[in-house]
XYZ file of C-alpha atoms in Angstrom:
375
model
C 0.000 0.000 0.000
C 1.533 3.319 -1.071
C 1.210 6.526 0.921
C 1.712 10.115 -0.139
C 4.240 11.771 2.151
C 4.598 15.561 1.748
C 7.248 15.537 4.490
C 9.507 12.794 3.089
C 12.277 15.310 2.357
C 12.331 16.531 5.976
C 13.679 13.201 7.238
C 17.006 14.053 5.602
C 17.338 16.974 8.018
C 17.689 14.533 10.934
C 20.633 12.468 12.113
C 19.075 9.000 12.213
C 20.246 5.391 12.231
C 18.367 3.711 9.398
C 18.811 0.352 11.125
C 16.646 1.546 14.028
C 12.902 2.168 13.984
C 12.582 5.028 16.445
C 9.033 5.463 17.751
C 9.711 7.297 20.984
C 9.692 10.891 19.768
C 6.929 11.570 22.280
C 9.571 11.064 24.995
C 12.713 12.394 23.293
C 12.874 13.718 19.758
C 15.657 12.800 17.357
C 18.405 15.371 16.696
C 18.293 17.524 13.561
C 21.633 17.383 11.736
C 22.380 21.083 12.137
C 22.253 21.000 15.942
C 25.697 19.505 16.533
C 27.419 22.085 14.327
C 25.486 24.942 15.965
C 26.321 23.768 19.468
C 29.974 23.432 18.496
C 29.879 27.040 17.332
C 28.273 28.128 20.607
C 31.014 26.399 22.594
C 34.026 27.172 20.439
C 33.183 30.657 19.214
C 30.398 32.304 21.184
C 31.627 31.047 24.556
C 35.218 30.206 23.634
C 36.077 33.436 21.811
C 33.435 36.011 22.672
C 33.312 34.920 26.332
C 31.216 37.225 28.548
C 30.408 39.383 25.522
C 28.019 36.657 24.410
C 25.402 37.940 26.840
C 25.137 41.252 25.003
C 25.399 39.592 21.591
C 22.208 37.544 21.742
C 22.309 35.283 24.778
C 20.352 37.535 27.112
C 17.320 37.857 24.826
C 17.328 34.195 23.724
C 14.392 33.171 25.989
C 12.095 35.665 24.267
C 13.507 35.208 20.773
C 13.282 31.420 20.894
C 9.928 31.817 22.642
C 8.561 33.622 19.605
C 9.683 30.716 17.408
C 7.779 28.284 19.636
C 4.872 30.724 19.753
C 4.426 30.389 16.000
C 3.788 26.671 16.524
C 1.120 27.198 19.197
C -0.802 30.083 17.647
C 0.699 32.831 19.786
C 1.621 36.268 18.472
C 5.131 37.540 19.288
C 5.860 38.624 22.837
C 3.712 36.005 24.569
C 5.934 32.930 24.940
C 9.155 32.696 26.916
C 11.469 29.673 26.865
C 12.953 29.003 30.287
C 13.174 26.516 33.133
C 11.358 23.158 33.100
C 7.728 22.276 32.496
C 7.238 21.615 36.205
C 8.653 25.013 37.191
C 6.600 26.816 34.552
C 3.479 24.982 35.634
C 4.069 26.088 39.223
C 4.415 29.689 38.061
C 1.244 29.474 35.975
C -0.944 27.857 38.623
C 0.225 30.135 41.422
C -0.404 33.167 39.233
C -3.838 31.843 38.302
C -5.004 31.409 41.908
C -3.381 34.548 43.327
C -5.992 36.614 45.159
C -8.859 34.298 44.244
C -11.906 33.951 46.472
C -12.724 30.608 44.896
C -12.247 27.287 46.622
C -10.740 24.708 44.281
C -8.258 23.719 41.619
C -9.529 21.145 39.126
C -7.006 18.756 37.594
C -7.182 15.972 35.027
C -7.438 12.769 37.075
C -5.135 10.929 34.664
C -2.640 13.752 34.309
C 1.074 13.249 33.863
C 2.365 12.747 37.417
C 4.450 15.925 37.657
C 1.369 18.009 36.823
C -0.508 16.344 39.642
C 2.360 16.834 42.079
C 2.685 20.527 41.228
C -1.067 21.085 41.384
C -1.179 19.490 44.830
C 1.644 21.721 46.051
C -0.134 24.811 44.729
C -3.350 23.701 46.423
C -1.544 23.248 49.722
C 0.243 26.594 49.476
C -2.894 28.494 48.492
C -5.305 26.734 50.832
C -7.493 25.569 47.955
C -8.947 22.110 47.506
C -7.683 19.900 44.677
C -10.395 18.074 42.735
C -9.391 15.452 40.137
C -11.903 14.936 37.325
C -12.284 12.896 34.167
C -11.611 15.531 31.471
C -14.139 13.838 29.217
C -16.764 14.898 31.777
C -15.390 18.273 32.769
C -17.619 20.028 35.290
C -16.116 23.308 36.548
C -18.319 25.280 38.950
C -18.495 28.723 40.507
C -16.065 27.393 43.125
C -13.387 26.585 40.532
C -10.445 28.980 40.339
C -8.417 27.206 37.659
C -8.550 24.015 35.607
C -5.355 22.215 34.556
C -5.718 20.042 31.461
C -3.412 17.923 29.295
C -4.084 18.541 25.622
C -2.971 14.997 24.751
C -3.076 12.253 27.370
C 0.445 10.886 27.807
C -0.731 7.328 28.376
C -3.523 6.804 25.850
C -2.861 9.535 23.286
C -6.398 10.898 23.654
C -6.741 14.492 22.377
C -9.021 16.929 24.174
C -11.068 19.524 22.301
C -9.262 22.678 23.413
C -11.942 25.036 22.127
C -14.808 23.222 23.849
C -12.997 22.720 27.161
C -11.707 26.306 27.300
C -15.202 27.637 26.621
C -16.654 25.428 29.354
C -14.120 26.651 31.910
C -14.610 30.294 30.979
C -18.391 29.915 31.206
C -18.093 29.652 35.006
C -15.535 32.457 35.273
C -12.562 30.149 35.911
C -9.152 30.101 34.227
C -7.624 27.279 32.243
C -3.998 26.171 32.051
C -3.104 23.811 29.213
C -0.176 21.391 29.242
C 0.962 21.072 25.620
C 3.854 18.659 26.125
C 2.377 15.947 23.916
C 0.708 18.203 21.355
C 3.192 20.961 20.485
C 4.776 19.974 17.196
C 1.959 17.517 16.547
C -0.957 19.605 15.354
C -1.965 23.231 14.807
C -2.722 24.914 18.164
C -4.543 28.256 18.431
C -3.909 29.682 21.896
C -4.601 33.309 20.962
C -7.750 32.615 18.971
C -9.250 30.432 21.698
C -8.507 32.905 24.474
C -6.451 30.434 26.509
C -5.381 31.912 29.854
C -2.003 30.204 30.285
C -0.128 27.275 28.769
C 3.088 25.360 29.338
C 4.983 22.741 27.407
C 8.298 21.003 26.913
C 10.558 21.174 23.875
C 12.450 17.874 23.964
C 9.675 15.696 22.537
C 8.223 16.590 19.136
C 10.218 19.849 18.977
C 13.481 17.854 19.134
C 15.272 20.306 21.419
C 17.426 17.662 23.091
C 17.404 15.991 26.518
C 16.435 18.486 29.209
C 15.969 21.362 26.768
C 14.161 24.306 28.382
C 10.389 24.384 28.488
C 8.076 27.254 27.539
C 5.361 29.334 29.145
C 2.587 31.210 27.333
C 1.164 34.364 28.909
C -1.147 36.376 26.606
C -0.469 40.099 26.346
C -3.713 41.156 27.987
C -2.876 39.013 31.032
C 0.772 39.965 31.450
C 0.233 42.990 33.694
C -1.608 40.771 36.187
C 0.737 37.806 35.883
C 2.311 37.790 39.325
C 4.340 34.621 39.536
C 5.857 33.427 42.817
C 9.456 32.882 41.653
C 10.644 36.470 41.455
C 14.123 35.867 40.126
C 16.445 38.538 38.857
C 16.024 37.872 35.130
C 12.306 38.648 35.417
C 13.084 42.113 36.787
C 12.291 45.197 34.724
C 15.926 46.301 35.115
C 17.870 43.153 35.996
C 21.290 44.817 35.857
C 20.285 47.682 38.121
C 20.799 45.248 40.996
C 17.972 46.856 42.929
C 16.972 45.471 46.299
C 13.315 45.891 45.313
C 11.660 43.612 42.784
C 9.778 45.255 39.918
C 8.595 42.786 37.276
C 9.215 43.328 33.595
C 6.276 44.861 31.744
C 6.010 41.975 29.289
C 6.365 38.215 29.099
C 9.920 38.464 30.440
C 8.395 38.712 33.919
C 7.910 34.950 33.611
C 11.684 34.445 33.671
C 13.428 33.481 36.904
C 17.131 32.630 36.743
C 20.008 32.670 34.298
C 19.055 30.767 31.130
C 20.839 27.584 30.095
C 22.443 29.009 26.987
C 23.956 25.881 25.449
C 20.690 23.954 25.724
C 18.676 27.013 24.688
C 20.681 27.513 21.515
C 20.579 23.809 20.700
C 16.789 24.144 20.775
C 17.011 27.264 18.618
C 18.934 25.264 16.017
C 16.476 22.365 16.203
C 13.565 24.700 15.516
C 15.033 25.487 12.088
C 13.395 22.364 10.673
C 9.979 23.909 11.328
C 10.766 26.614 8.807
C 10.506 23.874 6.168
C 7.056 22.509 7.015
C 3.383 23.331 7.374
C 1.685 22.152 10.565
C -1.342 21.067 8.537
C 0.914 18.613 6.667
C 2.392 17.432 9.975
C -1.056 16.736 11.365
C -2.277 14.971 8.225
C 0.765 12.712 8.093
C 0.584 11.992 11.831
C -3.007 10.850 11.554
C -2.160 8.712 8.519
C 0.873 7.139 10.214
C -0.986 6.250 13.386
C -3.988 4.937 11.464
C -1.710 2.753 9.355
C 0.083 1.325 12.377
C -3.188 0.803 14.209
C -4.563 -1.165 11.285
C -1.503 -3.407 11.331
C -1.579 -4.238 15.049
C -5.296 -4.494 15.761
C -6.225 -8.104 16.221
C -2.759 -9.287 17.229
C -2.949 -11.861 20.048
C -3.450 -10.257 23.455
C -3.328 -6.692 22.105
C -5.877 -4.012 23.016
C -5.568 -0.623 21.304
C -6.432 2.112 23.813
C -5.772 5.154 21.620
C -8.976 6.609 20.094
C -9.676 5.412 16.573
C -11.030 8.776 15.392
C -9.141 12.051 15.120
C -9.329 12.687 18.861
C -5.760 11.498 19.235
C -2.231 12.811 19.176
C 0.543 11.134 17.218
C 0.951 8.008 19.265
C -0.640 4.588 19.405
C -0.901 2.987 22.823
C -1.457 -0.734 23.194
C -2.324 -2.739 26.261
C -0.803 -6.174 26.826
C -0.180 -8.062 30.090
C 3.505 -8.536 29.202
C 4.024 -5.002 27.940
C 7.415 -4.372 29.533
C 8.912 -7.652 28.348
C 7.568 -7.056 24.857
C 9.040 -3.560 24.682
C 12.401 -4.825 25.905
C 12.403 -7.514 23.232
C 11.378 -5.018 20.560
C 14.349 -2.857 21.551
C 16.607 -5.882 21.027
C 15.200 -5.956 17.498
C 15.958 -2.254 17.045
C 12.376 -1.071 17.401
C 12.311 1.637 20.052
C 9.072 2.599 21.768
C 8.377 2.819 25.467
C 6.477 1.169 28.291
C 4.157 2.776 30.823
C 3.289 0.665 33.880
C 1.631 -1.581 34.300
C 0.685 -2.820 30.838
C 0.931 -0.088 28.177
C 3.205 -0.056 25.134
C 3.510 3.399 23.527
C 4.582 4.060 19.964
C 5.081 7.749 19.200
C 5.147 8.825 15.561
C 7.051 12.008 14.710
C 5.859 12.980 11.216
C 8.991 14.996 10.477
C 11.119 11.860 10.362
C 9.020 8.719 10.856
C 7.900 6.855 7.749
C 5.193 4.403 6.810
C 7.930 1.820 6.487
C 8.785 2.465 10.146
C 5.197 1.629 11.050
C 5.313 -1.564 9.018
C 8.669 -2.706 10.434
C 7.487 -2.075 14.006
C 4.201 -3.887 13.460
C 5.977 -6.862 11.858
C 8.420 -7.083 14.778
C 5.585 -6.999 17.292
C 3.640 -9.621 15.366
C 6.721 -11.841 15.290
C 7.043 -11.653 19.072
C 3.384 -12.421 19.608
């Protein structure tokens, strides 16, 4: 069966081992070829030759500049996304800012959320004196008591995609705020944060954005909310005049107030280099290919002995296919021995993440054949 692939040429931009079928881009994206050369330049020239002058020659403004590049992928106009810190830290900032001064009683969180989101939400609830109420996001029921709702756009375990427009509207209907975690959807499908009036959003860059292990995360704060965005981590780089060394903290007027400490420049600029590949593609093509890839793989593995597909069959899914099998961990280990790399989520889930920029239909077929052989 032949498949049209408008992104076939993009695979050549990545440094890949053709002997390996890599289907774990939803945990760690593959490196674009240009990243190694760019990082070498950062180390040898920008740091090695320019030394401290690098800060005034582009390093200091990198969080905002790279943030704008990420913003283009999530439907955010310039000046609303900053790249800094980790997803967990940014989530803490966002939730604390969202509940600051509220007279409401609860924080609502996706009951099946990625664990760090749940941990952070619980800490915020404890610090703010609010109750934490887990809910099934498919039956979202915010009330007049809800201050903020934290939702995962794509469920990390099943790949289920939430309707951002519908959920955001439902939260706003009761006067609450919504914070979206985009870790498993950024770089997967078109996202429209500005158009949908999203209050705040966070996400990582080392999955489908291919920024590298531990690359800095991002935080979205819309312009009309920036003046009231009072985050709890008032570090010096979020100051209006960071080099004035004032003893009083005055936040920056814009999205830079979301910054905290000194940015990780080497990792930041590796991400900046990785984002170059997005200049070559249209997110509509990425989404179309992702749906086709996952549908093709699903069709190949459905009906295999002992396999249950738990990812939605319709378009309410990200770019992964999750399977349930009682021996999931052993199967994934044996697949890795056969150079098919996915991942396992306890107790019984096998995840196969398809990155449309570099995964192919042949990858899907090789992975399915290896799994069938083991079963």
